[in-house]
DNA sequence: CTAATTT
């Protein structure tokens, strides 16, 4: 494949020309990196759907209350969304949920159980694409907190035949916590249907080990156990009509995730060539976008330019600390004393060990918080998350196990105790940054993020993140509590 | 040495 253009490597992301070009014609019709597309496949009708700021006409934009009840969480300014449909299909954005081919039971679930009033923008544009036969694949990117979960949960539920007692819809997620959360949303939305569901995190009561084939119609899981179930013939793929990847770019990253993900897709397509593949995430960098398109070559596509991805409702600040010890002082002397008025806080660290030791130190010195990482037992993780959801705990120290998708509406503050870097130990983890700060400011609430930097590398990383998203990040003095409080009062 | 997921 010729790397003719737009292969913006991380190194020269500061190039302003490149950035402008990308945002202007962000996705100029780059055909999938394949060969021999038939003239039919090449005939990609590029058509803009109703993605302009129509909904907010007549209302003031800064009226957060109105957005609360729409099917997603918060309404985003999504004029920057690029929609590309494949083939001849023409879709009309759904103004109301009734415009969609949904059963009365599902509509009731949306209105009564979920309390939604109307589709969010990502739902309005993608649900018609997903639910209109022939059921085409979809690669969909949308802002954090814009209602992606509702999209794929509705899609799975509406493709299930309640009279068939076998798995018909699968959803694969990167973490146990996301599995639990997605299953919970799914069961609420399915409340008035007879559709059954289970997950890879649901089997504790089974003594840990499943022995009988799954009869539930929707299955949500992490890749390891799903693979295991398929291998042991506990999960039959014959009737699966739809496969959803939550946090798809993460699930397709070149490591263990990708291997299992691709294998599952291939197995499924072998059993049922028409299986519908949905890839959802808030982030698709150029590489993952290409990879996703190579997996789903005929997919409809919805993308957001990365410069438009950073959420303006989340105030972001860099904090230059003299050393790592002073990061802890920021927590003890500034964050914790203001905890009560802050809502809830998530502190992200890089390693399991850091989660453990920081928690131990805070605990020792009387600062009440909890911590979570992959080294904890599943029951402990469940408990810690539940306490945080209940609001029993206000501050949670976490590795990136919770960086994606974790939805707790009371979180107003995210602390990057360690700035996000890739596993090479050097490169900025752009996507991780966006996901982490997106844990705050949910449900139309405001949020803030503090990035604690103590080394030259930390500063370099934050500088590159800032330039990647074209988002200036102001700096705060680490030992000036008044400044912090002023910022918090202003933004929260 | 390092997150996440498994057997």
CSV table of C-alpha atoms (C1' of nucleotides) in Angstrom, one decimal:
chain,number,residue,atom,x,y,z
A,1,UNK,CA,0.0,0.0,0.0
A,2,UNK,CA,1.4,3.4,-0.8
A,3,UNK,CA,1.7,5.7,2.1
A,4,UNK,CA,1.0,8.6,-0.1
A,5,UNK,CA,-0.4,11.1,2.4
A,6,UNK,CA,-1.9,11.8,5.7
A,7,UNK,CA,0.1,9.3,7.6
A,8,UNK,CA,0.6,11.8,10.4
A,9,UNK,CA,3.1,10.2,12.7
A,10,UNK,CA,3.0,11.3,16.3
A,11,UNK,CA,6.3,13.1,15.8
A,12,UNK,CA,5.1,16.0,13.7
A,13,UNK,CA,1.7,16.4,15.0
A,14,UNK,CA,2.5,20.0,15.9
A,15,UNK,CA,2.4,20.9,12.3
A,16,UNK,CA,-0.4,23.4,12.1
A,17,UNK,CA,-0.9,23.0,8.3
A,18,UNK,CA,-1.5,19.3,8.7
A,19,UNK,CA,-4.0,19.8,11.4
A,20,UNK,CA,-6.0,22.3,9.5
A,21,UNK,CA,-6.0,20.1,6.5
A,22,UNK,CA,-7.2,17.2,8.4
A,23,UNK,CA,-10.1,19.0,10.0
A,24,UNK,CA,-11.2,20.6,6.8
A,25,UNK,CA,-11.4,17.5,4.6
A,26,UNK,CA,-10.9,15.1,7.3
A,27,UNK,CA,-11.8,12.0,5.4
A,28,UNK,CA,-11.3,12.6,1.8
A,29,UNK,CA,-12.6,9.5,0.2
A,30,UNK,CA,-9.8,7.2,1.0
A,31,UNK,CA,-11.0,3.8,-0.1
A,32,UNK,CA,-10.2,1.0,2.2
A,33,UNK,CA,-6.6,-0.2,1.9
A,34,UNK,CA,-7.6,-3.1,-0.2
A,35,UNK,CA,-7.3,-4.0,-3.8
A,36,UNK,CA,-9.7,-5.0,-6.6
A,37,UNK,CA,-12.8,-3.3,-5.3
A,38,UNK,CA,-15.5,-4.0,-7.7
A,39,UNK,CA,-16.9,-1.0,-9.3
A,40,UNK,CA,-19.9,-1.7,-7.2
A,41,UNK,CA,-18.1,-1.4,-4.0
A,42,UNK,CA,-16.2,1.6,-5.1
A,43,UNK,CA,-19.4,3.4,-5.7
A,44,UNK,CA,-19.5,4.8,-2.3
A,45,UNK,CA,-22.2,7.3,-2.2
A,46,UNK,CA,-20.9,9.9,0.2
A,47,UNK,CA,-23.8,11.7,1.6
A,48,UNK,CA,-24.1,14.0,4.5
A,49,UNK,CA,-27.0,13.2,6.8
A,50,UNK,CA,-28.7,15.7,9.0
A,51,UNK,CA,-25.8,16.2,11.2
A,52,UNK,CA,-25.8,20.0,11.3
A,53,UNK,CA,-26.9,21.9,14.4
A,54,UNK,CA,-30.6,21.7,13.6
A,55,UNK,CA,-31.8,20.3,16.9
A,56,UNK,CA,-30.6,23.2,18.9
A,57,UNK,CA,-32.3,25.8,16.7
A,58,UNK,CA,-34.7,27.8,18.8
A,59,UNK,CA,-33.1,26.7,22.0
A,60,UNK,CA,-30.1,28.3,23.7
A,61,UNK,CA,-27.1,26.0,23.4
A,62,UNK,CA,-26.1,26.5,27.0
A,63,UNK,CA,-29.2,24.9,28.5
A,64,UNK,CA,-28.0,21.7,29.9
A,65,UNK,CA,-31.3,20.7,31.4
A,66,UNK,CA,-32.9,20.0,28.1
A,67,UNK,CA,-30.3,17.6,27.0
A,68,UNK,CA,-30.7,15.4,30.1
A,69,UNK,CA,-33.7,13.6,28.8
A,70,UNK,CA,-32.5,12.8,25.3
A,71,UNK,CA,-31.6,9.2,24.5
A,72,UNK,CA,-28.0,9.7,25.0
A,73,UNK,CA,-26.5,11.6,27.8
A,74,UNK,CA,-25.4,15.0,26.7
A,75,UNK,CA,-26.0,16.5,23.3
A,76,UNK,CA,-22.7,17.3,21.7
A,77,UNK,CA,-22.2,19.9,19.0
A,78,UNK,CA,-21.8,17.3,16.3
A,79,UNK,CA,-21.6,19.4,13.1
A,80,UNK,CA,-18.1,18.0,12.7
A,81,UNK,CA,-19.3,14.5,12.2
A,82,UNK,CA,-18.6,12.9,8.9
A,83,UNK,CA,-21.0,10.3,7.8
A,84,UNK,CA,-20.3,8.0,4.9
A,85,UNK,CA,-22.8,5.4,3.7
A,86,UNK,CA,-21.8,2.5,1.6
A,87,UNK,CA,-23.6,1.4,-1.5
A,88,UNK,CA,-27.1,2.6,-2.5
A,89,UNK,CA,-28.8,2.8,0.8
A,90,UNK,CA,-30.2,6.1,1.8
A,91,UNK,CA,-31.0,6.7,5.5
A,92,UNK,CA,-33.1,9.3,7.1
A,93,UNK,CA,-32.1,10.6,10.5
A,94,UNK,CA,-34.6,9.5,13.2
A,95,UNK,CA,-36.2,12.5,14.9
A,96,UNK,CA,-38.1,10.3,17.3
A,97,UNK,CA,-37.6,6.7,18.5
A,98,UNK,CA,-40.9,5.9,16.8
A,99,UNK,CA,-39.3,6.6,13.5
A,100,UNK,CA,-37.2,3.5,14.1
A,101,UNK,CA,-38.3,-0.1,13.6
A,102,UNK,CA,-38.5,-0.8,17.3
A,103,UNK,CA,-41.0,-3.0,19.1
A,104,UNK,CA,-43.5,-1.4,21.5
A,105,UNK,CA,-41.7,-3.2,24.3
A,106,UNK,CA,-38.4,-1.6,23.5
A,107,UNK,CA,-40.0,1.8,23.0
A,108,UNK,CA,-41.5,1.4,26.4
A,109,UNK,CA,-38.1,0.5,27.8
A,110,UNK,CA,-36.7,3.7,26.3
A,111,UNK,CA,-39.3,6.0,27.6
A,112,UNK,CA,-40.4,4.4,30.8
A,113,UNK,CA,-37.4,2.6,32.2
A,114,UNK,CA,-34.7,4.8,30.8
A,115,UNK,CA,-36.6,8.1,30.8
A,116,UNK,CA,-35.4,9.1,27.3
A,117,UNK,CA,-37.4,11.6,25.3
A,118,UNK,CA,-35.7,11.6,21.9
A,119,UNK,CA,-32.6,10.1,20.2
A,120,UNK,CA,-29.3,11.8,20.7
A,121,UNK,CA,-27.5,12.8,17.5
A,122,UNK,CA,-25.4,9.8,17.2
A,123,UNK,CA,-28.5,7.7,17.8
A,124,UNK,CA,-30.5,9.6,15.3
A,125,UNK,CA,-27.9,9.1,12.6
A,126,UNK,CA,-26.6,5.6,13.3
A,127,UNK,CA,-29.8,3.7,14.4
A,128,UNK,CA,-31.4,4.0,10.9
A,129,UNK,CA,-28.2,2.6,9.4
A,130,UNK,CA,-28.1,-0.3,11.8
A,131,UNK,CA,-31.7,-1.2,11.9
A,132,UNK,CA,-32.6,-0.9,8.2
A,133,UNK,CA,-32.2,-4.1,6.1
A,134,UNK,CA,-29.9,-5.2,4.6
A,135,UNK,CA,-28.1,-5.1,7.9
A,136,UNK,CA,-24.8,-3.5,7.1
A,137,UNK,CA,-21.7,-3.3,9.2
A,138,UNK,CA,-21.0,0.0,10.9
A,139,UNK,CA,-17.9,1.8,12.2
A,140,UNK,CA,-19.1,4.6,14.5
A,141,UNK,CA,-17.2,7.2,16.4
A,142,UNK,CA,-18.9,9.6,18.8
A,143,UNK,CA,-17.9,11.8,21.7
A,144,UNK,CA,-17.7,10.4,25.2
A,145,UNK,CA,-21.0,10.5,26.9
A,146,UNK,CA,-23.0,11.0,23.7
A,147,UNK,CA,-25.1,7.8,23.9
A,148,UNK,CA,-23.2,5.1,22.1
A,149,UNK,CA,-24.2,2.4,24.6
A,150,UNK,CA,-27.9,3.0,23.8
A,151,UNK,CA,-27.1,2.6,20.1
A,152,UNK,CA,-25.6,-0.8,20.3
A,153,UNK,CA,-27.8,-2.1,23.1
A,154,UNK,CA,-30.9,-1.2,21.2
A,155,UNK,CA,-29.5,-2.7,18.1
A,156,UNK,CA,-28.7,-6.0,19.8
A,157,UNK,CA,-32.2,-6.2,21.4
A,158,UNK,CA,-34.0,-5.4,18.2
A,159,UNK,CA,-32.3,-8.1,16.3
A,160,UNK,CA,-33.2,-10.8,18.7
A,161,UNK,CA,-36.1,-13.2,18.0
A,162,UNK,CA,-37.5,-13.9,21.4
A,163,UNK,CA,-38.8,-17.3,20.3
A,164,UNK,CA,-35.3,-18.7,19.6
A,165,UNK,CA,-33.6,-19.9,22.8
A,166,UNK,CA,-30.0,-19.4,21.6
A,167,UNK,CA,-27.5,-16.6,21.6
A,168,UNK,CA,-28.3,-14.2,18.8
A,169,UNK,CA,-26.3,-11.1,19.8
A,170,UNK,CA,-22.8,-10.7,21.2
A,171,UNK,CA,-21.1,-7.7,22.7
A,172,UNK,CA,-17.4,-7.8,23.5
A,173,UNK,CA,-15.8,-5.3,25.8
A,174,UNK,CA,-12.2,-4.7,27.1
A,175,UNK,CA,-12.9,-4.9,30.8
A,176,UNK,CA,-15.0,-6.7,33.4
A,177,UNK,CA,-16.4,-3.4,34.6
A,178,UNK,CA,-17.7,-2.5,31.2
A,179,UNK,CA,-19.3,-5.9,30.7
A,180,UNK,CA,-21.2,-5.4,34.0
A,181,UNK,CA,-22.2,-1.9,33.1
A,182,UNK,CA,-23.4,-2.7,29.6
A,183,UNK,CA,-25.3,-5.8,30.7
A,184,UNK,CA,-27.0,-3.6,33.3
A,185,UNK,CA,-28.1,-1.0,30.7
A,186,UNK,CA,-29.2,-3.8,28.4
A,187,UNK,CA,-31.4,-5.4,31.0
A,188,UNK,CA,-33.0,-2.2,31.9
A,189,UNK,CA,-33.8,-1.4,28.3
A,190,UNK,CA,-35.1,-5.0,27.8
A,191,UNK,CA,-37.3,-4.7,30.9
A,192,UNK,CA,-40.6,-5.0,29.0
A,193,UNK,CA,-39.4,-7.7,26.6
A,194,UNK,CA,-38.9,-11.4,27.3
A,195,UNK,CA,-35.3,-11.3,25.9
A,196,UNK,CA,-32.8,-13.1,28.1
A,197,UNK,CA,-29.2,-12.0,28.6
A,198,UNK,CA,-26.0,-13.0,30.4
A,199,UNK,CA,-22.4,-12.0,30.6
A,200,UNK,CA,-18.9,-13.4,31.4
A,201,UNK,CA,-19.1,-11.6,34.7
A,202,UNK,CA,-22.4,-13.1,35.7
A,203,UNK,CA,-21.3,-16.6,36.4
A,204,UNK,CA,-20.0,-16.2,40.0
A,205,UNK,CA,-23.0,-18.1,41.2
A,206,UNK,CA,-22.1,-20.9,38.9
A,207,UNK,CA,-19.2,-21.8,41.0
A,208,UNK,CA,-16.9,-19.9,38.7
A,209,UNK,CA,-17.1,-22.4,35.9
A,210,UNK,CA,-19.8,-22.7,33.3
A,211,UNK,CA,-20.6,-26.2,32.3
A,212,UNK,CA,-23.8,-26.0,30.3
A,213,UNK,CA,-24.3,-24.3,26.9
A,214,UNK,CA,-25.6,-20.8,27.0
A,215,UNK,CA,-29.3,-20.3,26.2
A,216,UNK,CA,-29.5,-16.6,26.8
A,217,UNK,CA,-30.2,-14.5,23.7
A,218,UNK,CA,-27.8,-11.7,24.3
A,219,UNK,CA,-24.3,-12.3,25.7
A,220,UNK,CA,-21.9,-9.6,26.9
A,221,UNK,CA,-18.3,-10.5,27.7
A,222,UNK,CA,-14.6,-9.9,27.7
A,223,UNK,CA,-12.6,-11.5,25.0
A,224,UNK,CA,-10.8,-14.2,27.0
A,225,UNK,CA,-13.8,-15.9,28.4
A,226,UNK,CA,-15.9,-15.5,25.3
A,227,UNK,CA,-13.1,-17.2,23.4
A,228,UNK,CA,-13.0,-19.9,26.0
A,229,UNK,CA,-16.7,-20.5,25.8
A,230,UNK,CA,-16.7,-20.7,22.1
A,231,UNK,CA,-13.8,-23.2,22.2
A,232,UNK,CA,-15.6,-25.4,24.7
A,233,UNK,CA,-18.8,-25.2,22.7
A,234,UNK,CA,-20.6,-23.5,25.5
A,235,UNK,CA,-21.4,-20.6,23.3
A,236,UNK,CA,-22.9,-21.5,19.9
A,237,UNK,CA,-22.4,-19.1,17.1
A,238,UNK,CA,-24.9,-20.5,14.7
A,239,UNK,CA,-27.7,-18.1,15.5
A,240,UNK,CA,-25.6,-15.0,16.2
A,241,UNK,CA,-26.9,-12.2,13.9
A,242,UNK,CA,-25.0,-9.2,15.4
A,243,UNK,CA,-21.6,-8.7,17.0
A,244,UNK,CA,-20.8,-5.5,18.8
A,245,UNK,CA,-17.4,-4.2,19.7
A,246,UNK,CA,-17.5,-1.7,22.5
A,247,UNK,CA,-14.3,0.4,22.6
A,248,UNK,CA,-13.5,-1.1,19.2
A,249,UNK,CA,-10.2,0.6,18.7
A,250,UNK,CA,-9.0,-0.8,21.9
A,251,UNK,CA,-10.3,-4.3,21.1
A,252,UNK,CA,-8.5,-4.2,17.8
A,253,UNK,CA,-5.2,-3.0,19.0
A,254,UNK,CA,-2.3,-5.1,17.9
A,255,UNK,CA,-1.9,-7.5,20.8
A,256,UNK,CA,-3.9,-10.2,22.5
A,257,UNK,CA,-7.1,-8.2,22.1
A,258,UNK,CA,-6.8,-8.0,18.3
A,259,UNK,CA,-6.0,-11.7,17.9
A,260,UNK,CA,-9.0,-12.8,19.8
A,261,UNK,CA,-11.3,-10.2,18.3
A,262,UNK,CA,-10.3,-11.0,14.7
A,263,UNK,CA,-10.6,-14.7,15.4
A,264,UNK,CA,-14.1,-14.3,16.8
A,265,UNK,CA,-15.1,-12.2,13.8
A,266,UNK,CA,-13.8,-14.9,11.4
A,267,UNK,CA,-15.5,-17.7,13.2
A,268,UNK,CA,-18.7,-15.9,13.2
A,269,UNK,CA,-18.6,-15.0,9.5
A,270,UNK,CA,-17.8,-18.6,8.7
A,271,UNK,CA,-21.0,-19.7,10.5
A,272,UNK,CA,-23.0,-16.8,9.2
A,273,UNK,CA,-21.6,-14.6,6.5
A,274,UNK,CA,-24.3,-12.0,7.0
A,275,UNK,CA,-23.5,-11.4,10.6
A,276,UNK,CA,-23.7,-7.7,11.3
A,277,UNK,CA,-20.6,-6.1,12.8
A,278,UNK,CA,-20.8,-2.9,14.8
A,279,UNK,CA,-17.6,-1.1,15.9
A,280,UNK,CA,-18.1,1.6,18.4
A,281,UNK,CA,-15.6,4.0,20.1
A,282,UNK,CA,-15.0,7.6,21.0
A,283,UNK,CA,-11.6,7.3,19.4
A,284,UNK,CA,-10.3,5.9,16.2
A,285,UNK,CA,-6.8,7.1,15.3
A,286,UNK,CA,-5.7,6.9,11.7
A,287,UNK,CA,-4.2,3.5,12.1
A,288,UNK,CA,-7.2,2.0,13.9
A,289,UNK,CA,-9.5,3.6,11.4
A,290,UNK,CA,-7.7,1.9,8.6
A,291,UNK,CA,-7.6,-1.4,10.4
A,292,UNK,CA,-11.3,-1.2,11.2
A,293,UNK,CA,-12.2,-0.4,7.6
A,294,UNK,CA,-10.1,-3.4,6.4
A,295,UNK,CA,-12.1,-5.7,8.7
A,296,UNK,CA,-15.5,-4.2,7.8
A,297,UNK,CA,-14.9,-3.2,4.1
A,298,UNK,CA,-18.5,-2.6,3.3
A,299,UNK,CA,-19.4,-0.8,6.5
A,300,UNK,CA,-21.2,2.5,6.9
A,301,UNK,CA,-19.0,5.0,8.7
A,302,UNK,CA,-19.4,7.8,11.1
A,303,UNK,CA,-16.3,9.6,12.2
A,304,UNK,CA,-15.3,12.7,14.2
A,305,UNK,CA,-12.2,14.8,13.5
A,306,UNK,CA,-9.8,14.5,16.4
A,307,UNK,CA,-9.6,18.3,16.8
A,308,UNK,CA,-13.4,18.2,17.6
A,309,UNK,CA,-13.2,15.4,20.0
A,310,UNK,CA,-12.0,17.1,23.1
A,311,UNK,CA,-14.9,18.0,25.3
A,312,UNK,CA,-15.2,21.7,26.0
A,313,UNK,CA,-17.3,21.0,29.0
A,314,UNK,CA,-14.3,19.5,30.7
A,315,UNK,CA,-11.8,22.1,32.0
A,316,UNK,CA,-8.3,20.8,31.7
A,317,UNK,CA,-5.2,22.0,33.5
A,318,UNK,CA,-1.6,21.0,33.7
A,319,UNK,CA,0.0,21.2,37.1
A,320,UNK,CA,3.8,21.3,37.2
A,321,UNK,CA,5.1,19.6,40.3
A,322,UNK,CA,8.7,19.7,41.5
A,323,UNK,CA,8.8,15.9,42.0
A,324,UNK,CA,6.6,12.9,42.4
A,325,UNK,CA,6.2,13.4,46.2
A,326,UNK,CA,4.6,16.8,45.6
A,327,UNK,CA,2.0,15.2,43.4
A,328,UNK,CA,0.8,13.4,46.6
A,329,UNK,CA,0.9,16.7,48.4
A,330,UNK,CA,-1.5,18.2,45.8
A,331,UNK,CA,-3.8,15.3,46.6
A,332,UNK,CA,-3.6,15.7,50.3
A,333,UNK,CA,-3.5,19.4,50.7
A,334,UNK,CA,-5.7,20.5,47.9
A,335,UNK,CA,-7.9,17.8,46.4
A,336,UNK,CA,-9.0,15.9,49.5
A,337,UNK,CA,-9.8,19.0,51.6
A,338,UNK,CA,-12.2,20.1,48.9
A,339,UNK,CA,-13.6,16.7,48.3
A,340,UNK,CA,-17.1,17.2,49.5
A,341,UNK,CA,-17.9,20.0,47.2
A,342,UNK,CA,-16.2,18.2,44.3
A,343,UNK,CA,-18.6,15.4,43.7
A,344,UNK,CA,-16.5,12.3,43.0
A,345,UNK,CA,-12.9,12.0,41.8
A,346,UNK,CA,-11.0,9.4,39.9
A,347,UNK,CA,-7.2,9.4,40.2
A,348,UNK,CA,-5.5,7.6,37.3
A,349,UNK,CA,-2.1,6.0,37.8
A,350,UNK,CA,0.0,4.1,35.3
A,351,UNK,CA,0.7,0.8,37.1
A,352,UNK,CA,-1.0,-1.6,39.4
A,353,UNK,CA,1.7,-1.1,41.9
A,354,UNK,CA,1.2,2.7,41.9
A,355,UNK,CA,-2.5,2.1,42.5
A,356,UNK,CA,-1.7,-0.2,45.5
A,357,UNK,CA,1.1,2.0,47.0
A,358,UNK,CA,-0.7,5.3,46.6
A,359,UNK,CA,-3.8,3.9,48.1
A,360,UNK,CA,-1.8,2.5,51.0
A,361,UNK,CA,-0.2,5.9,51.6
A,362,UNK,CA,-3.4,7.8,51.5
A,363,UNK,CA,-5.0,5.2,53.7
A,364,UNK,CA,-2.2,5.4,56.2
A,365,UNK,CA,-2.4,9.2,56.4
A,366,UNK,CA,-6.1,9.1,56.9
A,367,UNK,CA,-7.4,10.1,53.5
A,368,UNK,CA,-10.4,8.0,52.7
A,369,UNK,CA,-10.4,6.5,49.2
A,370,UNK,CA,-10.4,3.1,47.4
A,371,UNK,CA,-8.5,1.7,44.6
A,372,UNK,CA,-8.9,-0.7,41.7
A,373,UNK,CA,-6.8,-2.5,39.2
A,374,UNK,CA,-6.6,-5.8,37.4
A,375,UNK,CA,-4.6,-7.4,40.2
A,376,UNK,CA,-7.6,-7.3,42.5
A,377,UNK,CA,-10.0,-10.2,42.8
A,378,UNK,CA,-13.2,-9.9,40.7
A,379,UNK,CA,-15.3,-9.7,43.9
A,380,UNK,CA,-13.2,-6.9,45.2
A,381,UNK,CA,-13.4,-5.0,41.9
A,382,UNK,CA,-17.2,-5.4,41.9
A,383,UNK,CA,-17.5,-4.2,45.5
A,384,UNK,CA,-15.2,-1.2,44.9
A,385,UNK,CA,-17.1,-0.1,41.8
A,386,UNK,CA,-20.5,-0.6,43.5
A,387,UNK,CA,-19.4,1.6,46.5
A,388,UNK,CA,-18.2,4.2,44.1
A,389,UNK,CA,-21.5,4.1,42.2
A,390,UNK,CA,-23.4,4.3,45.4
A,391,UNK,CA,-21.4,7.4,46.4
A,392,UNK,CA,-20.2,5.7,49.5
A,393,UNK,CA,-16.6,6.5,48.4
A,394,UNK,CA,-15.8,9.8,46.9
A,395,UNK,CA,-12.2,9.2,45.6
A,396,UNK,CA,-11.1,6.2,43.6
A,397,UNK,CA,-7.6,5.4,42.5
A,398,UNK,CA,-7.5,3.5,39.3
A,399,UNK,CA,-5.3,2.1,36.6
A,400,UNK,CA,-6.5,2.4,33.0
A,401,UNK,CA,-8.9,-0.5,33.8
A,402,UNK,CA,-11.5,2.3,34.2
A,403,UNK,CA,-10.2,4.7,31.7
A,404,UNK,CA,-12.8,3.7,29.1
A,405,UNK,CA,-16.5,3.8,29.2
A,406,UNK,CA,-16.9,3.7,33.0
A,407,UNK,CA,-20.0,5.8,33.6
A,408,UNK,CA,-20.6,7.4,37.0
A,409,UNK,CA,-22.6,10.5,36.7
A,410,UNK,CA,-21.2,12.2,39.9
A,411,UNK,CA,-17.6,12.2,38.7
A,412,UNK,CA,-16.6,15.8,38.3
A,413,UNK,CA,-12.9,15.6,38.7
A,414,UNK,CA,-10.2,13.4,37.0
A,415,UNK,CA,-6.7,13.5,38.2
A,416,UNK,CA,-4.0,12.2,36.0
A,417,UNK,CA,-1.5,11.4,38.7
A,418,UNK,CA,0.5,9.8,36.0
A,419,UNK,CA,0.1,11.3,32.6
A,420,UNK,CA,-1.1,8.7,30.1
A,421,UNK,CA,1.7,7.1,28.0
A,422,UNK,CA,1.8,4.1,25.7
A,423,UNK,CA,3.3,0.9,26.8
A,424,UNK,CA,6.6,1.8,25.2
A,425,UNK,CA,6.9,4.0,28.2
A,426,UNK,CA,7.5,7.2,26.2
A,427,UNK,CA,4.8,8.1,23.6
A,428,UNK,CA,1.8,10.1,24.6
A,429,UNK,CA,-1.4,7.9,24.9
A,430,UNK,CA,-3.7,10.3,23.1
A,431,UNK,CA,-6.7,8.1,23.1
A,432,UNK,CA,-6.3,7.1,26.7
A,433,UNK,CA,-6.1,10.8,27.7
A,434,UNK,CA,-9.4,11.5,26.0
A,435,UNK,CA,-11.1,8.5,27.6
A,436,UNK,CA,-9.8,9.3,31.0
A,437,UNK,CA,-11.0,12.9,31.1
A,438,UNK,CA,-14.2,11.8,29.6
A,439,UNK,CA,-15.0,10.0,32.9
A,440,UNK,CA,-16.0,13.4,34.3
A,441,UNK,CA,-18.6,15.8,33.0
A,442,UNK,CA,-21.2,13.1,32.2
A,443,UNK,CA,-24.9,13.6,32.0
A,444,UNK,CA,-24.5,17.2,30.9
A,445,UNK,CA,-22.6,18.1,34.0
A,446,UNK,CA,-19.4,19.9,34.0
A,447,UNK,CA,-16.0,18.4,34.7
A,448,UNK,CA,-12.4,19.2,35.3
A,449,UNK,CA,-9.1,17.4,34.8
A,450,UNK,CA,-5.8,18.0,36.4
A,451,UNK,CA,-2.7,16.6,34.8
A,452,UNK,CA,0.1,16.3,37.4
A,453,UNK,CA,3.5,16.6,35.7
A,454,UNK,CA,6.9,16.2,37.5
A,455,UNK,CA,9.4,15.2,34.8
A,456,UNK,CA,10.5,16.7,31.5
A,457,UNK,CA,8.9,13.7,29.9
A,458,UNK,CA,5.6,14.4,31.6
A,459,UNK,CA,5.6,17.9,30.2
A,460,UNK,CA,6.6,16.8,26.7
A,461,UNK,CA,3.8,14.2,26.8
A,462,UNK,CA,1.2,16.8,27.8
A,463,UNK,CA,2.5,19.3,25.2
A,464,UNK,CA,2.0,16.7,22.5
A,465,UNK,CA,-1.4,15.7,23.7
A,466,UNK,CA,-2.5,19.3,23.8
A,467,UNK,CA,-1.3,19.9,20.3
A,468,UNK,CA,-2.7,16.6,18.9
A,469,UNK,CA,-6.2,17.6,20.0
A,470,UNK,CA,-5.6,21.3,19.2
A,471,UNK,CA,-6.6,22.1,22.7
A,472,UNK,CA,-4.7,24.7,24.7
A,473,UNK,CA,-4.2,23.5,28.3
A,474,UNK,CA,-3.6,26.2,31.0
A,475,UNK,CA,-1.1,25.6,33.8
A,476,UNK,CA,-1.7,25.8,37.5
A,477,UNK,CA,0.8,26.3,40.3
A,478,UNK,CA,1.0,23.1,42.3
A,479,UNK,CA,1.2,24.8,45.7
A,480,UNK,CA,-1.4,27.5,45.2
A,481,UNK,CA,-4.6,26.2,46.8
A,482,UNK,CA,-6.5,29.5,46.1
A,483,UNK,CA,-5.8,29.1,42.4
A,484,UNK,CA,-7.2,25.6,42.5
A,485,UNK,CA,-10.2,26.7,44.4
A,486,UNK,CA,-10.8,29.5,42.0
A,487,UNK,CA,-10.6,27.2,39.1
A,488,UNK,CA,-12.9,24.7,40.7
A,489,UNK,CA,-15.5,27.3,41.6
A,490,UNK,CA,-15.4,28.7,38.1
A,491,UNK,CA,-15.7,25.4,36.3
A,492,UNK,CA,-17.8,23.2,38.5
B,1,DC,C1',9.7,-4.1,35.1
B,2,DT,C1',5.0,-1.7,33.3
B,3,DA,C1',-2.9,-2.0,31.5
B,4,DA,C1',-6.3,-4.9,30.0
B,5,DT,C1',-8.1,-10.2,29.0
B,6,DT,C1',-7.7,-15.5,29.7
B,7,DT,C1',-6.1,-20.9,30.7
